[in-house]
mmCIF file of C-alpha atoms in Angstrom:
data_model
loop_
_atom_site.group_PDB
_atom_site.id
_atom_site.type_symbol
_atom_site.label_atom_id
_atom_site.label_comp_id
_atom_site.label_asym_id
_atom_site.label_seq_id
_atom_site.Cartn_x
_atom_site.Cartn_y
_atom_site.Cartn_z
ATOM 1 C CA MET A 137 111.071 184.089 184.078
ATOM 2 C CA GLU A 138 109.060 184.592 180.988
ATOM 3 C CA LEU A 139 105.905 182.297 181.180
ATOM 4 C CA PRO A 140 105.370 179.831 178.231
ATOM 5 C CA ASP A 141 102.314 180.215 176.009
ATOM 6 C CA VAL A 142 100.346 177.408 177.382
ATOM 7 C CA PRO A 143 96.646 177.311 178.675
ATOM 8 C CA LEU A 144 97.483 177.509 182.222
ATOM 9 C CA PHE A 145 99.010 181.074 181.894
ATOM 10 C CA ARG A 146 96.602 182.607 179.547
ATOM 11 C CA GLY A 147 95.067 186.020 180.225
ATOM 12 C CA LEU A 148 97.931 187.096 182.583
ATOM 13 C CA THR A 149 99.614 190.338 182.046
ATOM 14 C CA ALA A 150 103.374 190.772 182.371
ATOM 15 C CA ASP A 151 103.215 192.037 185.818
ATOM 16 C CA GLU A 152 100.661 189.463 187.028
ATOM 17 C CA ALA A 153 103.050 186.736 185.474
ATOM 18 C CA GLU A 154 106.168 188.173 187.478
ATOM 19 C CA ALA A 155 104.167 187.890 190.531
ATOM 20 C CA ALA A 156 103.025 184.283 189.711
ATOM 21 C CA VAL A 157 106.477 183.451 189.332
ATOM 22 C CA THR A 158 107.481 184.611 192.422
ATOM 23 C CA ALA A 159 104.694 183.352 194.480
ATOM 24 C CA LEU A 160 104.481 179.951 193.138
ATOM 25 C CA ARG A 161 108.386 179.384 192.808
ATOM 26 C CA MET A 162 108.210 178.212 189.289
ATOM 27 C CA ARG A 163 111.231 176.015 188.079
ATOM 28 C CA ARG A 164 112.085 174.576 184.937
ATOM 29 C CA ARG A 165 113.272 171.101 184.482
ATOM 30 C CA ALA A 166 114.741 169.151 181.389
ATOM 31 C CA PHE A 167 114.181 165.481 181.280
ATOM 32 C CA ALA A 168 115.283 162.752 179.156
ATOM 33 C CA LYS A 169 113.369 159.764 177.605
ATOM 34 C CA GLY A 170 112.750 157.188 180.259
ATOM 35 C CA GLU A 171 113.384 159.319 183.202
ATOM 36 C CA ILE A 172 110.951 159.407 186.067
ATOM 37 C CA LEU A 173 110.085 162.608 186.954
ATOM 38 C CA LEU A 174 107.540 161.582 189.858
ATOM 39 C CA GLU A 175 107.340 158.096 191.403
ATOM 40 C CA ALA A 176 104.455 156.471 192.767
ATOM 41 C CA GLY A 177 104.465 156.848 196.570
ATOM 42 C CA GLN A 178 106.072 160.200 196.563
ATOM 43 C CA ARG A 179 104.192 163.345 197.637
ATOM 44 C CA ALA A 180 103.791 166.037 195.045
ATOM 45 C CA PRO A 181 103.870 169.530 196.228
ATOM 46 C CA ALA A 182 104.286 171.068 192.865
ATOM 47 C CA LEU A 183 102.233 170.453 189.574
ATOM 48 C CA GLY A 184 103.882 170.004 186.335
ATOM 49 C CA VAL A 185 103.383 171.621 182.908
ATOM 50 C CA VAL A 186 105.007 169.912 179.858
ATOM 51 C CA LEU A 187 106.718 172.640 177.599
ATOM 52 C CA THR A 188 108.241 170.311 175.118
ATOM 53 C CA GLY A 189 108.159 166.433 174.711
ATOM 54 C CA ARG A 190 105.784 163.998 176.218
ATOM 55 C CA VAL A 191 105.317 162.226 179.557
ATOM 56 C CA HIS A 192 103.329 159.050 180.550
ATOM 57 C CA MET A 193 101.154 158.483 183.457
ATOM 58 C CA GLU A 194 102.013 154.784 184.459
ATOM 59 C CA HIS A 195 100.844 152.431 187.140
ATOM 60 C CA LEU A 196 102.664 149.218 188.093
ATOM 61 C CA ASP A 197 101.051 146.480 190.060
ATOM 62 C CA VAL A 198 102.483 144.550 192.820
ATOM 63 C CA TRP A 199 103.527 141.657 190.053
ATOM 64 C CA GLY A 200 105.172 144.397 187.930
ATOM 65 C CA SER A 201 102.282 144.604 185.030
ATOM 66 C CA LYS A 202 102.151 148.200 183.730
ATOM 67 C CA THR A 203 99.187 150.131 182.801
ATOM 68 C CA LEU A 204 99.678 153.270 180.745
ATOM 69 C CA LEU A 205 96.748 155.626 182.035
ATOM 70 C CA GLY A 206 97.535 158.249 179.743
ATOM 71 C CA GLN A 207 100.080 160.807 178.371
ATOM 72 C CA ALA A 208 100.681 164.705 178.564
ATOM 73 C CA GLY A 209 102.209 166.733 175.586
ATOM 74 C CA PRO A 210 103.289 170.276 175.373
ATOM 75 C CA GLY A 211 100.765 172.513 177.353
ATOM 76 C CA ASP A 212 99.363 169.773 179.416
ATOM 77 C CA LEU A 213 99.377 169.514 183.026
ATOM 78 C CA PHE A 214 100.434 166.430 185.099
ATOM 79 C CA ALA A 215 100.312 165.635 189.057
ATOM 80 C CA GLU A 216 97.839 168.693 189.622
ATOM 81 C CA THR A 217 95.331 166.720 191.413
ATOM 82 C CA TYR A 218 98.011 165.410 193.895
ATOM 83 C CA ALA A 219 99.589 168.906 194.140
ATOM 84 C CA CYS A 220 96.418 170.203 195.275
ATOM 85 C CA LEU A 221 96.396 167.262 197.869
ATOM 86 C CA PRO A 222 99.821 167.460 199.139
ATOM 87 C CA ASP A 223 99.330 164.925 201.828
ATOM 88 C CA GLU A 224 98.063 162.286 199.330
ATOM 89 C CA PRO A 225 100.944 159.918 197.861
ATOM 90 C CA LEU A 226 101.032 159.459 194.136
ATOM 91 C CA ARG A 227 99.524 156.323 192.831
ATOM 92 C CA VAL A 228 100.994 156.728 189.414
ATOM 93 C CA SER A 229 104.513 157.490 188.206
ATOM 94 C CA VAL A 230 105.475 160.037 185.724
ATOM 95 C CA VAL A 231 107.884 158.925 183.221
ATOM 96 C CA ALA A 232 109.361 160.844 180.301
ATOM 97 C CA ALA A 233 108.348 159.235 176.911
ATOM 98 C CA GLU A 234 110.699 161.433 175.178
ATOM 99 C CA ASN A 235 113.407 164.211 175.721
ATOM 100 C CA GLY A 236 111.656 167.198 176.689
ATOM 101 C CA GLU A 237 111.286 169.976 179.413
ATOM 102 C CA ALA A 238 108.585 170.824 182.260
ATOM 103 C CA LEU A 239 107.777 173.587 184.331
ATOM 104 C CA PHE A 240 106.936 173.046 188.006
ATOM 105 C CA LEU A 241 105.101 175.420 190.314
ATOM 106 C CA GLU A 242 104.004 174.873 193.904
ATOM 107 C CA THR A 243 100.241 175.201 194.484
ATOM 108 C CA GLY A 244 100.333 176.072 197.956
ATOM 109 C CA GLN A 245 100.098 179.829 197.482
ATOM 110 C CA LEU A 246 97.720 179.327 194.772
ATOM 111 C CA LEU A 247 95.241 177.685 197.062
ATOM 112 C CA GLN A 248 95.575 180.341 199.588
ATOM 113 C CA CYS A 249 92.933 183.115 199.964
ATOM 114 C CA GLY A 250 93.673 186.115 198.173
ATOM 115 C CA CYS A 251 92.255 188.680 195.607
ATOM 116 C CA GLU A 252 95.396 189.064 193.220
ATOM 117 C CA PRO A 253 94.423 189.095 189.636
ATOM 118 C CA TRP A 254 97.082 186.290 188.796
ATOM 119 C CA ARG A 255 95.583 184.029 191.581
ATOM 120 C CA TRP A 256 92.067 183.822 190.270
ATOM 121 C CA LYS A 257 93.113 183.825 186.706
ATOM 122 C CA LEU A 258 95.427 180.946 187.213
ATOM 123 C CA THR A 259 92.789 179.055 189.330
ATOM 124 C CA GLN A 260 90.078 179.601 186.593
ATOM 125 C CA ASN A 261 92.522 178.288 184.023
ATOM 126 C CA LEU A 262 93.369 175.133 186.229
ATOM 127 C CA LEU A 263 89.769 174.283 186.786
ATOM 128 C CA ARG A 264 88.918 174.251 183.023
ATOM 129 C CA ILE A 265 92.039 172.168 182.178
ATOM 130 C CA ALA A 266 91.176 169.668 185.236
ATOM 131 C CA ALA A 267 87.513 169.484 183.752
ATOM 132 C CA ARG A 268 88.808 168.554 180.344
ATOM 133 C CA LYS A 269 91.350 166.131 181.729
ATOM 134 C CA ASN A 270 88.593 164.497 183.815
ATOM 135 C CA LEU A 271 86.487 163.977 180.657
ATOM 136 C CA GLY A 272 89.412 162.245 179.069
ATOM 137 C CA LEU A 273 89.722 159.869 182.004
ATOM 138 C CA ALA A 274 85.937 159.285 181.917
ATOM 139 C CA GLN A 275 86.419 158.485 178.294
ATOM 140 C CA ARG A 276 89.223 155.915 179.034
ATOM 141 C CA SER A 277 86.649 153.997 181.163
ATOM 142 C CA LEU A 278 84.520 153.664 177.931
ATOM 143 C CA TYR A 279 86.917 151.787 176.176
ATOM 144 C CA THR A 280 88.712 149.857 178.902
ATOM 145 C CA ALA A 281 85.098 148.365 179.887
ATOM 146 C CA PRO A 282 84.726 145.776 177.417
ATOM 147 C CA LYS A 283 85.714 142.338 178.551
ATOM 148 C CA THR A 284 87.355 141.302 175.051
ATOM 149 C CA ILE A 285 90.255 142.713 173.485
ATOM 150 C CA ARG A 286 88.575 143.231 170.442
ATOM 151 C CA GLY A 287 85.837 145.197 171.980
ATOM 152 C CA ARG A 288 88.367 147.432 173.749
ATOM 153 C CA ILE A 289 90.164 147.998 170.344
ATOM 154 C CA THR A 290 86.608 148.938 168.623
ATOM 155 C CA ALA A 291 85.697 151.320 171.393
ATOM 156 C CA TYR A 292 89.321 153.018 171.446
ATOM 157 C CA PHE A 293 89.617 153.355 167.668
ATOM 158 C CA SER A 294 86.202 154.499 167.336
ATOM 159 C CA MET A 295 86.810 157.297 169.965
ATOM 160 C CA LEU A 296 90.089 158.263 168.046
ATOM 161 C CA ALA A 297 88.120 158.449 164.767
ATOM 162 C CA ARG A 298 85.564 160.687 166.373
ATOM 163 C CA GLN A 299 88.034 163.044 167.722
ATOM 164 C CA ASN A 300 89.963 163.158 164.466
ATOM 165 C CA GLY A 301 86.899 163.658 162.369
ATOM 166 C CA SER A 302 88.116 160.801 160.059
ATOM 167 C CA LEU A 303 88.690 156.978 159.596
ATOM 168 C CA ARG A 304 92.134 157.485 159.166
ATOM 169 C CA PHE A 305 94.311 158.491 162.115
ATOM 170 C CA THR A 306 97.592 157.917 163.684
ATOM 171 C CA LEU A 307 97.780 156.416 166.924
ATOM 172 C CA PRO A 308 99.607 158.025 169.799
ATOM 173 C CA PHE A 309 101.186 155.085 171.196
ATOM 174 C CA ASP A 310 103.440 152.230 169.568
ATOM 175 C CA ARG A 311 102.223 148.576 170.131
ATOM 176 C CA GLN A 312 103.386 147.966 173.512
ATOM 177 C CA GLN A 313 102.170 151.283 174.886
ATOM 178 C CA LEU A 314 98.904 150.601 173.284
ATOM 179 C CA ALA A 315 98.703 147.198 175.008
ATOM 180 C CA ASP A 316 99.347 148.855 178.349
ATOM 181 C CA HIS A 317 97.009 151.559 177.677
ATOM 182 C CA LEU A 318 94.157 149.201 176.807
ATOM 183 C CA GLY A 319 95.214 146.864 179.761
ATOM 184 C CA VAL A 320 95.884 143.865 177.524
ATOM 185 C CA ASP A 321 98.751 141.506 176.754
ATOM 186 C CA ARG A 322 100.748 142.765 173.605
ATOM 187 C CA SER A 323 100.798 139.206 171.868
ATOM 188 C CA ALA A 324 96.968 138.989 172.391
ATOM 189 C CA LEU A 325 96.669 142.731 171.087
ATOM 190 C CA SER A 326 98.626 141.935 167.936
ATOM 191 C CA ASN A 327 96.573 138.992 167.148
ATOM 192 C CA ALA A 328 93.414 140.706 167.545
ATOM 193 C CA LEU A 329 94.337 143.590 165.236
ATOM 194 C CA SER A 330 95.710 140.882 162.641
ATOM 195 C CA GLN A 331 92.062 138.915 162.734
ATOM 196 C CA MET A 332 90.528 142.381 162.364
ATOM 197 C CA GLN A 333 92.597 143.108 159.576
ATOM 198 C CA LYS A 334 91.575 140.033 157.912
ATOM 199 C CA ASP A 335 87.988 140.360 158.595
ATOM 200 C CA GLY A 336 88.284 143.679 156.788
ATOM 201 C CA LEU A 337 87.414 145.897 159.655
ATOM 202 C CA LEU A 338 90.723 148.013 159.501
ATOM 203 C CA VAL A 339 94.057 148.362 157.861
ATOM 204 C CA ILE A 340 97.033 149.210 160.115
ATOM 205 C CA ASP A 341 100.616 149.974 159.422
ATOM 206 C CA LYS A 342 102.706 150.617 162.448
ATOM 207 C CA ARG A 343 100.899 153.678 163.944
ATOM 208 C CA GLU A 344 98.731 154.412 160.838
ATOM 209 C CA VAL A 345 95.171 153.059 160.949
ATOM 210 C CA GLU A 346 92.246 153.243 158.451
ATOM 211 C CA LEU A 347 88.972 151.919 159.707
ATOM 212 C CA LYS A 348 86.605 150.070 157.374
ATOM 213 C CA GLN A 349 83.108 149.044 157.654
ATOM 214 C CA VAL A 350 82.583 150.978 160.753
ATOM 215 C CA GLU A 351 79.045 150.179 161.089
ATOM 216 C CA GLU A 352 79.785 146.703 161.548
ATOM 217 C CA MET A 353 82.190 147.268 164.378
#
């Protein structure tokens, strides 16, 4: 199998890639929008790499309320923490947000002692990716901490503006997904966005947002 050009495999030679494919039992899997790739409660002996499309990490509570914890696009990993802790059941489900393809590789061999170049290169890449992902999770806690919906919107939109280097940006989620991601009711979210628009703090058209008077937010 030819390895895709994604961060996890950067730096590997052709021979190292061949050795990694065999040792980690890599396999490709196509998925369709809405398909559950991994379900909460399962074990995950393999970590996933998104090749095309996007997947969402979702959590359902006992009453059926959904929280959208994050998403993974091309080159991003999912279930890597659980793949490194195979006895730990998944606390979230991985659901396809659109049609695409993922690559799965078993981590058991990767975590074994060994001095093969492919092993330490993959491990280094995995650590870098995991560290960046942890930063993203820490960031999410900053915009879900405010008690008001308006406060959460303000914190999240401010973070997106900084990431994009512009007061204009495109939301990565639709309205329902945004509500799930911020942990709020969709109707209440729409009302808060409408009021913020009336107050002249932003302009929003579907997923397109432009912030105004940021210093007052």
